[in-house]
Amino acid sequence: MVWMKKSYGKSPGYHVYTNEDMKRVGWCLGKNIKIAVIPNGSKWQVEISLNDKIHLDSNLYEADEAYKKMYEYYKYYYDKHNKQ
């Protein structure tokens, strides 16, 4: 029998995403644009990695707001580089 210590951490929960969101995320990851939600005290912050340079959104969010903002950033970078 394996004994494992219970892990205690902070999770922002779950956010429902659309197929369009995943299309943008996939495109951004292919272009080395990574966006994540990270904990900051009792709130959450959005971290943007552009070609291995990390930038933090200065605002603090509740978990659901942080996820929404993360997908807004993915949309922003996708739209910015895919003008038609």
XYZ file of C-alpha atoms in Angstrom:
84
model
C 0.000 0.000 0.000
C 1.302 3.444 -0.911
C 0.943 6.255 1.586
C 0.747 9.705 0.119
C 0.642 12.930 1.998
C -2.465 14.919 1.166
C -1.612 17.862 -1.003
C -2.934 21.262 0.005
C -2.842 23.917 -2.646
C -4.813 26.630 -4.226
C -6.916 25.995 -7.295
C -8.837 28.572 -9.311
C -11.440 25.926 -10.045
C -12.821 25.174 -13.475
C -13.774 27.442 -16.346
C -15.967 26.381 -19.260
C -14.249 27.174 -22.540
C -15.496 27.135 -26.117
C -14.054 25.522 -29.239
C -13.159 29.024 -30.402
C -11.218 29.579 -27.144
C -9.262 26.369 -27.741
C -8.523 27.384 -31.335
C -6.974 30.634 -30.067
C -5.074 28.887 -27.255
C -3.629 26.340 -29.687
C -2.563 29.052 -32.109
C -0.919 31.094 -29.321
C 0.945 28.095 -27.911
C 2.259 27.388 -31.407
C 3.603 30.957 -31.516
C 5.213 30.631 -28.037
C 2.584 32.845 -26.380
C 1.563 31.298 -23.047
C -0.938 32.751 -20.612
C -1.664 31.378 -17.152
C -3.585 32.157 -13.992
C -1.354 32.238 -10.899
C -2.173 32.765 -7.212
C -1.373 36.042 -5.490
C -2.492 35.952 -1.867
C -6.236 35.320 -1.797
C -6.656 36.587 -5.375
C -5.368 35.545 -8.811
C -3.147 37.237 -11.344
C -2.670 36.648 -15.074
C 0.855 35.829 -16.245
C 1.761 36.290 -19.920
C 4.859 34.673 -21.383
C 5.880 36.063 -24.779
C 8.899 34.294 -26.247
C 10.127 33.399 -22.734
C 9.736 36.952 -21.370
C 7.241 36.990 -18.515
C 4.812 39.856 -17.946
C 2.237 40.098 -15.144
C -1.126 41.786 -15.409
C -1.005 44.273 -12.540
C -4.658 43.658 -11.612
C -5.788 41.047 -9.100
C -8.888 38.994 -9.855
C -11.272 36.497 -8.328
C -10.759 33.029 -9.832
C -13.592 33.176 -12.395
C -12.637 36.710 -13.451
C -8.992 35.674 -13.875
C -9.965 32.832 -16.208
C -12.132 35.177 -18.278
C -9.254 37.632 -18.500
C -6.854 34.855 -19.528
C -9.087 33.912 -22.474
C -9.476 37.618 -23.355
C -5.687 37.855 -23.609
C -5.556 34.765 -25.823
C -8.208 36.381 -28.054
C -6.285 39.666 -28.093
C -3.031 38.068 -29.285
C -4.815 35.811 -31.768
C -6.756 38.728 -33.280
C -3.716 41.018 -33.261
C -1.703 38.636 -35.423
C -4.549 37.356 -37.605
C -5.972 40.583 -39.040
C -7.988 40.003 -42.171
